[in-house]
Amino acid sequence: GRQGCQIDFENVSFAYEGASGDPVLKNINFTCLPGETIGIIGSTGSGKSSLVSLIPRFYDTSAGTIRVDGVDIGKLDPAKLRDQIAIVPQKSILFSGTIEENLRWGNEHATLDEIMQAAKMAEAHGFITSFPEGYETMLGQRGVNLSGGQKQRLSIARALVRKPDVLILDDCTSALDTTTETNIKESLKSFASGVTCLLIAQRITSVMDADKIIVMDDGEIVGIGTHETLMKSCRVYVEIFQS
Ligand code: DUT
């Protein structure tokens, strides 16, 4: 089992190569403790996906430092770093093959038992076993048609099969009802010894019970705190709440 990492952003700025104008991220500072769940909220284009894409070094910062368990990620072996971090993207990427094959992708050594464990946590085991062929069910052109929410749950399960220290969910619970979403979050709390989780969301209800919520606006953090604190102190957060 894995522990969950501490993540520190220190004065991080970032601009996409070749892009003119303002950086996409400006002077980002925050700490995420091992096992914490951090919500990230903000309008479209505010920089949420860009921020999390820096953690596995899909891009390098323009300025500032990101540390994982105290070590500058610029000094870490990228392959090792990426092995610790699982990102579930906005659009799930499933391929033609069985559900089991899709869930094993990224961790070839996973046993069927581990795969089922992950699927249970992601609230996917129920609908998978309702198919006559269960985990052998084919996906893709000649396979079953899955709903958006079912695809999202398979993507989350696939990430959990990897047993990451850091789990990043990039707005991938939008097609789930709130009960399913809540059940998944409850399971994550008991996952291994506690994964560090960054949860990007559109809805306040998706993040309101996080340990901390980061509010992004135009590339900047305009608020960090619990739901209660932000409701009292962060205009942008209240606007999202009311919209
Ligand atoms: N951007 C690029 N190149 C990319 C990705 C994004 O120039 O490859 C720009 C678009 C936007 C800014 O970066 O002006 C921030 O985008 P990001 O996707 O990080 O914002 P978001 O908060 O995640 O938006 P959304 O909620 O729509 O996913």
PDB file of C-alpha atoms and ligand atoms in Angstrom:
ATOM      1  CA  GLY A   1       0.000   0.000   0.000  1.00  0.00           C
ATOM      2  CA  ARG A   2       1.069   3.510  -0.671  1.00  0.00           C
ATOM      3  CA  GLN A   3       0.959   6.523   1.548  1.00  0.00           C
ATOM      4  CA  GLY A   4       0.051   9.677  -0.264  1.00  0.00           C
ATOM      5  CA  CYS A   5       2.514  12.436  -0.943  1.00  0.00           C
ATOM      6  CA  GLN A   6       2.875  15.993   0.200  1.00  0.00           C
ATOM      7  CA  ILE A   7       2.776  18.464  -2.678  1.00  0.00           C
ATOM      8  CA  ASP A   8       4.089  22.021  -2.417  1.00  0.00           C
ATOM      9  CA  PHE A   9       3.746  24.748  -5.015  1.00  0.00           C
ATOM     10  CA  GLU A  10       6.041  27.701  -4.358  1.00  0.00           C
ATOM     11  CA  ASN A  11       5.694  30.851  -6.469  1.00  0.00           C
ATOM     12  CA  VAL A  12       4.853  28.786  -9.544  1.00  0.00           C
ATOM     13  CA  SER A  13       4.169  30.535 -12.826  1.00  0.00           C
ATOM     14  CA  PHE A  14       3.553  28.855 -16.140  1.00  0.00           C
ATOM     15  CA  ALA A  15       3.039  29.843 -19.785  1.00  0.00           C
ATOM     16  CA  TYR A  16       2.500  27.463 -22.698  1.00  0.00           C
ATOM     17  CA  GLU A  17       5.385  27.570 -25.137  1.00  0.00           C
ATOM     18  CA  GLY A  18       4.842  29.983 -27.968  1.00  0.00           C
ATOM     19  CA  ALA A  19       1.787  31.513 -26.323  1.00  0.00           C
ATOM     20  CA  SER A  20       1.840  35.281 -26.124  1.00  0.00           C
ATOM     21  CA  GLY A  21       0.303  37.415 -23.426  1.00  0.00           C
ATOM     22  CA  ASP A  22      -0.265  36.652 -19.775  1.00  0.00           C
ATOM     23  CA  PRO A  23       1.001  33.406 -18.249  1.00  0.00           C
ATOM     24  CA  VAL A  24      -1.699  30.802 -17.710  1.00  0.00           C
ATOM     25  CA  LEU A  25      -0.639  30.415 -14.062  1.00  0.00           C
ATOM     26  CA  LYS A  26       0.651  33.282 -11.946  1.00  0.00           C
ATOM     27  CA  ASN A  27       2.457  32.944  -8.642  1.00  0.00           C
ATOM     28  CA  ILE A  28       0.718  29.804  -7.388  1.00  0.00           C
ATOM     29  CA  ASN A  29       1.376  28.866  -3.751  1.00  0.00           C
ATOM     30  CA  PHE A  30      -0.235  26.047  -1.813  1.00  0.00           C
ATOM     31  CA  THR A  31       0.535  22.915   0.184  1.00  0.00           C
ATOM     32  CA  CYS A  32      -1.329  19.649   0.006  1.00  0.00           C
ATOM     33  CA  LEU A  33      -0.554  17.356   2.950  1.00  0.00           C
ATOM     34  CA  PRO A  34      -0.256  13.571   2.576  1.00  0.00           C
ATOM     35  CA  GLY A  35      -3.696  12.026   2.410  1.00  0.00           C
ATOM     36  CA  GLU A  36      -5.521  15.328   2.036  1.00  0.00           C
ATOM     37  CA  THR A  37      -8.208  15.966  -0.522  1.00  0.00           C
ATOM     38  CA  ILE A  38      -7.927  19.331  -2.199  1.00  0.00           C
ATOM     39  CA  GLY A  39     -10.786  20.630  -4.318  1.00  0.00           C
ATOM     40  CA  ILE A  40     -10.006  22.961  -7.217  1.00  0.00           C
ATOM     41  CA  ILE A  41     -12.754  25.132  -8.602  1.00  0.00           C
ATOM     42  CA  GLY A  42     -12.936  28.092 -10.954  1.00  0.00           C
ATOM     43  CA  SER A  43     -14.427  29.197 -14.238  1.00  0.00           C
ATOM     44  CA  THR A  44     -13.499  27.611 -17.552  1.00  0.00           C
ATOM     45  CA  GLY A  45     -10.035  28.650 -18.688  1.00  0.00           C
ATOM     46  CA  SER A  46      -8.977  29.732 -15.196  1.00  0.00           C
ATOM     47  CA  GLY A  47      -6.032  27.302 -15.247  1.00  0.00           C
ATOM     48  CA  LYS A  48      -7.200  24.279 -13.245  1.00  0.00           C
ATOM     49  CA  SER A  49      -6.089  21.597 -15.729  1.00  0.00           C
ATOM     50  CA  SER A  50      -2.837  23.436 -16.420  1.00  0.00           C
ATOM     51  CA  LEU A  51      -2.066  23.516 -12.693  1.00  0.00           C
ATOM     52  CA  VAL A  52      -2.436  19.775 -12.170  1.00  0.00           C
ATOM     53  CA  SER A  53      -0.602  18.925 -15.423  1.00  0.00           C
ATOM     54  CA  LEU A  54       2.560  20.393 -13.897  1.00  0.00           C
ATOM     55  CA  ILE A  55       2.651  17.798 -11.093  1.00  0.00           C
ATOM     56  CA  PRO A  56       3.588  14.772 -13.271  1.00  0.00           C
ATOM     57  CA  ARG A  57       5.714  17.169 -15.358  1.00  0.00           C
ATOM     58  CA  PHE A  58       3.612  17.024 -18.495  1.00  0.00           C
ATOM     59  CA  TYR A  59       4.937  20.590 -18.697  1.00  0.00           C
ATOM     60  CA  ASP A  60       7.697  22.338 -16.779  1.00  0.00           C
ATOM     61  CA  THR A  61       7.118  25.483 -14.772  1.00  0.00           C
ATOM     62  CA  SER A  62       8.275  28.844 -16.134  1.00  0.00           C
ATOM     63  CA  ALA A  63       9.176  29.982 -12.622  1.00  0.00           C
ATOM     64  CA  GLY A  64       8.968  28.688  -9.082  1.00  0.00           C
ATOM     65  CA  THR A  65       9.244  25.214  -7.592  1.00  0.00           C
ATOM     66  CA  ILE A  66       6.993  22.197  -7.163  1.00  0.00           C
ATOM     67  CA  ARG A  67       7.999  19.680  -4.503  1.00  0.00           C
ATOM     68  CA  VAL A  68       6.744  16.158  -3.953  1.00  0.00           C
ATOM     69  CA  ASP A  69       7.569  14.994  -0.429  1.00  0.00           C
ATOM     70  CA  GLY A  70      10.012  17.862  -0.170  1.00  0.00           C
ATOM     71  CA  VAL A  71      11.956  17.095  -3.360  1.00  0.00           C
ATOM     72  CA  ASP A  72      11.983  19.480  -6.328  1.00  0.00           C
ATOM     73  CA  ILE A  73      10.236  17.501  -9.096  1.00  0.00           C
ATOM     74  CA  GLY A  74      12.750  18.907 -11.587  1.00  0.00           C
ATOM     75  CA  LYS A  75      15.300  16.677  -9.849  1.00  0.00           C
ATOM     76  CA  LEU A  76      13.181  13.512  -9.845  1.00  0.00           C
ATOM     77  CA  ASP A  77      13.204  10.783 -12.463  1.00  0.00           C
ATOM     78  CA  PRO A  78      10.068  11.590 -14.538  1.00  0.00           C
ATOM     79  CA  ALA A  79       9.181   7.896 -14.943  1.00  0.00           C
ATOM     80  CA  LYS A  80       9.256   7.356 -11.168  1.00  0.00           C
ATOM     81  CA  LEU A  81       7.294  10.547 -10.591  1.00  0.00           C
ATOM     82  CA  ARG A  82       4.605   9.523 -13.077  1.00  0.00           C
ATOM     83  CA  ASP A  83       4.383   6.094 -11.504  1.00  0.00           C
ATOM     84  CA  GLN A  84       3.259   7.737  -8.254  1.00  0.00           C
ATOM     85  CA  ILE A  85       0.630   9.953  -9.850  1.00  0.00           C
ATOM     86  CA  ALA A  86      -2.575   8.994 -11.623  1.00  0.00           C
ATOM     87  CA  ILE A  87      -4.552  11.589 -13.548  1.00  0.00           C
ATOM     88  CA  VAL A  88      -8.086  10.827 -14.642  1.00  0.00           C
ATOM     89  CA  PRO A  89      -8.658  13.161 -17.589  1.00  0.00           C
ATOM     90  CA  GLN A  90     -11.827  15.093 -18.448  1.00  0.00           C
ATOM     91  CA  LYS A  91     -12.608  12.754 -21.316  1.00  0.00           C
ATOM     92  CA  SER A  92     -12.173   9.075 -20.526  1.00  0.00           C
ATOM     93  CA  ILE A  93      -9.995   7.154 -22.927  1.00  0.00           C
ATOM     94  CA  LEU A  94     -11.202   3.573 -23.233  1.00  0.00           C
ATOM     95  CA  PHE A  95     -10.061   1.246 -25.996  1.00  0.00           C
ATOM     96  CA  SER A  96     -11.486  -1.736 -27.871  1.00  0.00           C
ATOM     97  CA  GLY A  97     -10.972  -4.658 -25.542  1.00  0.00           C
ATOM     98  CA  THR A  98     -12.530  -6.192 -22.472  1.00  0.00           C
ATOM     99  CA  ILE A  99     -13.367  -4.193 -19.366  1.00  0.00           C
ATOM    100  CA  GLU A 100     -10.664  -6.147 -17.538  1.00  0.00           C
ATOM    101  CA  GLU A 101      -8.048  -5.189 -20.149  1.00  0.00           C
ATOM    102  CA  ASN A 102      -9.136  -1.574 -19.986  1.00  0.00           C
ATOM    103  CA  LEU A 103      -8.826  -1.510 -16.214  1.00  0.00           C
ATOM    104  CA  ARG A 104      -5.431  -3.196 -16.226  1.00  0.00           C
ATOM    105  CA  TRP A 105      -3.977  -0.610 -18.602  1.00  0.00           C
ATOM    106  CA  GLY A 106      -1.187   1.189 -16.737  1.00  0.00           C
ATOM    107  CA  ASN A 107      -0.536  -1.674 -14.311  1.00  0.00           C
ATOM    108  CA  GLU A 108      -0.079  -4.952 -16.203  1.00  0.00           C
ATOM    109  CA  HIS A 109       0.716  -6.810 -12.984  1.00  0.00           C
ATOM    110  CA  ALA A 110      -2.660  -6.191 -11.384  1.00  0.00           C
ATOM    111  CA  THR A 111      -4.626  -9.298 -10.495  1.00  0.00           C
ATOM    112  CA  LEU A 112      -8.320  -9.649 -11.276  1.00  0.00           C
ATOM    113  CA  ASP A 113      -8.930  -9.377  -7.557  1.00  0.00           C
ATOM    114  CA  GLU A 114      -7.168  -6.000  -7.399  1.00  0.00           C
ATOM    115  CA  ILE A 115      -9.080  -4.874 -10.460  1.00  0.00           C
ATOM    116  CA  MET A 116     -12.387  -5.786  -8.842  1.00  0.00           C
ATOM    117  CA  GLN A 117     -11.338  -4.011  -5.654  1.00  0.00           C
ATOM    118  CA  ALA A 118     -10.686  -0.829  -7.625  1.00  0.00           C
ATOM    119  CA  ALA A 119     -13.934  -1.181  -9.547  1.00  0.00           C
ATOM    120  CA  LYS A 120     -15.838  -1.478  -6.279  1.00  0.00           C
ATOM    121  CA  MET A 121     -14.278   1.727  -4.973  1.00  0.00           C
ATOM    122  CA  ALA A 122     -15.166   3.498  -8.203  1.00  0.00           C
ATOM    123  CA  GLU A 123     -18.770   2.272  -7.998  1.00  0.00           C
ATOM    124  CA  ALA A 124     -18.292   0.330 -11.227  1.00  0.00           C
ATOM    125  CA  HIS A 125     -18.404  -3.278  -9.994  1.00  0.00           C
ATOM    126  CA  GLY A 126     -22.214  -3.294  -9.901  1.00  0.00           C
ATOM    127  CA  PHE A 127     -22.833  -2.335 -13.506  1.00  0.00           C
ATOM    128  CA  ILE A 128     -19.900  -4.453 -14.731  1.00  0.00           C
ATOM    129  CA  THR A 129     -21.289  -7.597 -13.110  1.00  0.00           C
ATOM    130  CA  SER A 130     -24.748  -6.810 -14.474  1.00  0.00           C
ATOM    131  CA  PHE A 131     -23.385  -7.510 -17.975  1.00  0.00           C
ATOM    132  CA  PRO A 132     -23.670 -11.235 -18.856  1.00  0.00           C
ATOM    133  CA  GLU A 133     -19.938 -11.420 -19.493  1.00  0.00           C
ATOM    134  CA  GLY A 134     -18.948  -9.278 -16.537  1.00  0.00           C
ATOM    135  CA  TYR A 135     -15.277  -8.214 -16.625  1.00  0.00           C
ATOM    136  CA  GLU A 136     -14.917 -10.016 -19.979  1.00  0.00           C
ATOM    137  CA  THR A 137     -17.426  -7.659 -21.601  1.00  0.00           C
ATOM    138  CA  MET A 138     -16.050  -6.082 -24.772  1.00  0.00           C
ATOM    139  CA  LEU A 139     -15.897  -2.308 -25.079  1.00  0.00           C
ATOM    140  CA  GLY A 140     -15.585  -0.380 -28.308  1.00  0.00           C
ATOM    141  CA  GLN A 141     -17.195  -0.591 -31.715  1.00  0.00           C
ATOM    142  CA  ARG A 142     -18.486  -4.137 -31.358  1.00  0.00           C
ATOM    143  CA  GLY A 143     -18.913  -3.948 -27.622  1.00  0.00           C
ATOM    144  CA  VAL A 144     -21.445  -2.552 -25.208  1.00  0.00           C
ATOM    145  CA  ASN A 145     -22.500   1.047 -25.192  1.00  0.00           C
ATOM    146  CA  LEU A 146     -21.610   2.696 -21.929  1.00  0.00           C
ATOM    147  CA  SER A 147     -23.135   5.859 -20.542  1.00  0.00           C
ATOM    148  CA  GLY A 148     -20.917   8.865 -19.863  1.00  0.00           C
ATOM    149  CA  GLY A 149     -21.090   8.172 -16.146  1.00  0.00           C
ATOM    150  CA  GLN A 150     -20.131   4.513 -16.594  1.00  0.00           C
ATOM    151  CA  LYS A 151     -17.104   5.527 -18.661  1.00  0.00           C
ATOM    152  CA  GLN A 152     -16.086   7.980 -15.962  1.00  0.00           C
ATOM    153  CA  ARG A 153     -16.296   5.274 -13.306  1.00  0.00           C
ATOM    154  CA  LEU A 154     -14.152   2.908 -15.387  1.00  0.00           C
ATOM    155  CA  SER A 155     -11.557   5.668 -15.808  1.00  0.00           C
ATOM    156  CA  ILE A 156     -11.468   6.239 -12.063  1.00  0.00           C
ATOM    157  CA  ALA A 157     -11.199   2.481 -11.435  1.00  0.00           C
ATOM    158  CA  ARG A 158      -8.315   2.251 -13.909  1.00  0.00           C
ATOM    159  CA  ALA A 159      -6.467   4.975 -11.999  1.00  0.00           C
ATOM    160  CA  LEU A 160      -7.049   3.173  -8.684  1.00  0.00           C
ATOM    161  CA  VAL A 161      -5.699  -0.110 -10.088  1.00  0.00           C
ATOM    162  CA  ARG A 162      -2.355   1.690 -10.310  1.00  0.00           C
ATOM    163  CA  LYS A 163      -2.435   2.356  -6.535  1.00  0.00           C
ATOM    164  CA  PRO A 164      -1.113   5.887  -6.920  1.00  0.00           C
ATOM    165  CA  ASP A 165       0.164   8.096  -4.109  1.00  0.00           C
ATOM    166  CA  VAL A 166      -1.475  11.068  -5.780  1.00  0.00           C
ATOM    167  CA  LEU A 167      -4.811  10.824  -7.534  1.00  0.00           C
ATOM    168  CA  ILE A 168      -5.896  13.718  -9.716  1.00  0.00           C
ATOM    169  CA  LEU A 169      -9.482  13.771 -10.889  1.00  0.00           C
ATOM    170  CA  ASP A 170      -9.840  16.397 -13.612  1.00  0.00           C
ATOM    171  CA  ASP A 171     -13.514  17.171 -13.730  1.00  0.00           C
ATOM    172  CA  CYS A 172     -14.329  13.510 -14.309  1.00  0.00           C
ATOM    173  CA  THR A 173     -17.329  13.173 -12.020  1.00  0.00           C
ATOM    174  CA  SER A 174     -19.561  15.617 -13.900  1.00  0.00           C
ATOM    175  CA  ALA A 175     -21.731  12.837 -15.380  1.00  0.00           C
ATOM    176  CA  LEU A 176     -22.265  11.126 -12.019  1.00  0.00           C
ATOM    177  CA  ASP A 177     -25.195  11.705  -9.725  1.00  0.00           C
ATOM    178  CA  THR A 178     -24.236  13.145  -6.357  1.00  0.00           C
ATOM    179  CA  THR A 179     -24.867   9.880  -4.455  1.00  0.00           C
ATOM    180  CA  THR A 180     -22.473   7.918  -6.669  1.00  0.00           C
ATOM    181  CA  GLU A 181     -19.938  10.731  -6.447  1.00  0.00           C
ATOM    182  CA  THR A 182     -20.196  10.816  -2.648  1.00  0.00           C
ATOM    183  CA  ASN A 183     -19.803   7.023  -2.406  1.00  0.00           C
ATOM    184  CA  ILE A 184     -16.637   7.132  -4.530  1.00  0.00           C
ATOM    185  CA  LYS A 185     -15.169   9.893  -2.381  1.00  0.00           C
ATOM    186  CA  GLU A 186     -15.952   7.903   0.770  1.00  0.00           C
ATOM    187  CA  SER A 187     -14.148   4.861  -0.685  1.00  0.00           C
ATOM    188  CA  LEU A 188     -11.136   6.987  -1.588  1.00  0.00           C
ATOM    189  CA  LYS A 189     -10.785   8.094   2.029  1.00  0.00           C
ATOM    190  CA  SER A 190     -10.171   4.494   3.050  1.00  0.00           C
ATOM    191  CA  PHE A 191      -8.008   3.738   0.016  1.00  0.00           C
ATOM    192  CA  ALA A 192      -4.621   2.274   0.984  1.00  0.00           C
ATOM    193  CA  SER A 193      -3.290   4.481   3.775  1.00  0.00           C
ATOM    194  CA  GLY A 194      -4.928   7.472   2.165  1.00  0.00           C
ATOM    195  CA  VAL A 195      -4.155   8.793  -1.247  1.00  0.00           C
ATOM    196  CA  THR A 196      -3.490  12.490  -1.749  1.00  0.00           C
ATOM    197  CA  CYS A 197      -6.315  13.633  -3.956  1.00  0.00           C
ATOM    198  CA  LEU A 198      -6.740  16.704  -6.144  1.00  0.00           C
ATOM    199  CA  LEU A 199     -10.262  17.053  -7.361  1.00  0.00           C
ATOM    200  CA  ILE A 200     -11.111  19.533 -10.100  1.00  0.00           C
ATOM    201  CA  ALA A 201     -14.819  20.207 -10.308  1.00  0.00           C
ATOM    202  CA  GLN A 202     -17.450  22.496 -11.760  1.00  0.00           C
ATOM    203  CA  ARG A 203     -19.973  21.988  -8.984  1.00  0.00           C
ATOM    204  CA  ILE A 204     -19.465  23.290  -5.457  1.00  0.00           C
ATOM    205  CA  THR A 205     -21.161  20.134  -4.131  1.00  0.00           C
ATOM    206  CA  SER A 206     -18.277  18.083  -5.579  1.00  0.00           C
ATOM    207  CA  VAL A 207     -15.644  19.889  -3.513  1.00  0.00           C
ATOM    208  CA  MET A 208     -17.422  21.306  -0.482  1.00  0.00           C
ATOM    209  CA  ASP A 209     -16.318  18.525   1.862  1.00  0.00           C
ATOM    210  CA  ALA A 210     -12.662  18.631   0.741  1.00  0.00           C
ATOM    211  CA  ASP A 211     -10.001  19.425   3.354  1.00  0.00           C
ATOM    212  CA  LYS A 212      -9.202  22.601   1.421  1.00  0.00           C
ATOM    213  CA  ILE A 213     -10.610  24.170  -1.698  1.00  0.00           C
ATOM    214  CA  ILE A 214      -8.495  26.217  -4.110  1.00  0.00           C
ATOM    215  CA  VAL A 215     -10.416  28.863  -6.032  1.00  0.00           C
ATOM    216  CA  MET A 216      -8.857  29.775  -9.380  1.00  0.00           C
ATOM    217  CA  ASP A 217      -9.599  32.884 -11.387  1.00  0.00           C
ATOM    218  CA  ASP A 218      -7.699  33.920 -14.491  1.00  0.00           C
ATOM    219  CA  GLY A 219      -4.552  31.949 -13.610  1.00  0.00           C
ATOM    220  CA  GLU A 220      -4.420  33.027  -9.991  1.00  0.00           C
ATOM    221  CA  ILE A 221      -5.470  31.537  -6.687  1.00  0.00           C
ATOM    222  CA  VAL A 222      -8.060  33.928  -5.275  1.00  0.00           C
ATOM    223  CA  GLY A 223      -8.986  31.826  -2.252  1.00  0.00           C
ATOM    224  CA  ILE A 224      -7.899  28.760  -0.294  1.00  0.00           C
ATOM    225  CA  GLY A 225      -9.865  27.324   2.582  1.00  0.00           C
ATOM    226  CA  THR A 226     -12.802  25.243   3.656  1.00  0.00           C
ATOM    227  CA  HIS A 227     -16.261  25.763   2.208  1.00  0.00           C
ATOM    228  CA  GLU A 228     -17.340  27.738   5.276  1.00  0.00           C
ATOM    229  CA  THR A 229     -14.309  30.034   5.184  1.00  0.00           C
ATOM    230  CA  LEU A 230     -14.618  30.678   1.458  1.00  0.00           C
ATOM    231  CA  MET A 231     -18.334  31.430   1.727  1.00  0.00           C
ATOM    232  CA  LYS A 232     -17.419  34.228   4.134  1.00  0.00           C
ATOM    233  CA  SER A 233     -14.270  35.491   2.462  1.00  0.00           C
ATOM    234  CA  CYS A 234     -14.100  34.711  -1.270  1.00  0.00           C
ATOM    235  CA  ARG A 235     -16.303  36.635  -3.694  1.00  0.00           C
ATOM    236  CA  VAL A 236     -15.478  34.363  -6.662  1.00  0.00           C
ATOM    237  CA  TYR A 237     -16.418  31.274  -4.626  1.00  0.00           C
ATOM    238  CA  VAL A 238     -19.738  32.775  -3.582  1.00  0.00           C
ATOM    239  CA  GLU A 239     -20.445  33.658  -7.221  1.00  0.00           C
ATOM    240  CA  ILE A 240     -19.805  30.039  -8.278  1.00  0.00           C
ATOM    241  CA  PHE A 241     -22.016  28.884  -5.404  1.00  0.00           C
ATOM    242  CA  GLN A 242     -24.851  31.137  -6.542  1.00  0.00           C
ATOM    243  CA  SER A 243     -24.583  30.323 -10.253  1.00  0.00           C
TER     244      SER A 243
HETATM  245  N1  DUT B   1      -4.286  26.585 -22.799  1.00  0.00           N
HETATM  246  C1  DUT B   1      -3.318  26.630 -23.797  1.00  0.00           C
HETATM  247  N2  DUT B   1      -2.789  25.454 -24.260  1.00  0.00           N
HETATM  248  C2  DUT B   1      -3.175  24.242 -23.763  1.00  0.00           C
HETATM  249  C3  DUT B   1      -4.145  24.211 -22.732  1.00  0.00           C
HETATM  250  C4  DUT B   1      -4.679  25.404 -22.267  1.00  0.00           C
HETATM  251  O1  DUT B   1      -2.954  27.709 -24.264  1.00  0.00           O
HETATM  252  O2  DUT B   1      -2.669  23.212 -24.223  1.00  0.00           O
HETATM  253  C5  DUT B   1      -4.844  27.836 -22.252  1.00  0.00           C
HETATM  254  C6  DUT B   1      -6.330  27.955 -22.380  1.00  0.00           C
HETATM  255  C7  DUT B   1      -6.708  28.799 -21.200  1.00  0.00           C
HETATM  256  C8  DUT B   1      -5.620  28.543 -20.189  1.00  0.00           C
HETATM  257  O3  DUT B   1      -4.575  27.881 -20.868  1.00  0.00           O
HETATM  258  O4  DUT B   1      -6.629  30.172 -21.543  1.00  0.00           O
HETATM  259  C9  DUT B   1      -6.065  27.710 -19.015  1.00  0.00           C
HETATM  260  O5  DUT B   1      -6.638  26.510 -19.493  1.00  0.00           O
HETATM  261  P1  DUT B   1      -6.960  25.285 -18.538  1.00  0.00           P
HETATM  262  O6  DUT B   1      -7.442  24.153 -19.382  1.00  0.00           O
HETATM  263  O7  DUT B   1      -5.844  25.041 -17.617  1.00  0.00           O
HETATM  264  O8  DUT B   1      -8.205  25.881 -17.690  1.00  0.00           O
HETATM  265  P2  DUT B   1      -9.319  25.118 -16.881  1.00  0.00           P
HETATM  266  O9  DUT B   1      -9.627  25.962 -15.704  1.00  0.00           O
HETATM  267  O10 DUT B   1      -8.910  23.721 -16.618  1.00  0.00           O
HETATM  268  O11 DUT B   1     -10.559  25.144 -17.889  1.00  0.00           O
HETATM  269  P3  DUT B   1     -11.764  24.086 -18.047  1.00  0.00           P
HETATM  270  O12 DUT B   1     -12.593  24.172 -16.810  1.00  0.00           O
HETATM  271  O13 DUT B   1     -12.505  24.587 -19.248  1.00  0.00           O
HETATM  272  O14 DUT B   1     -11.152  22.733 -18.263  1.00  0.00           O
END
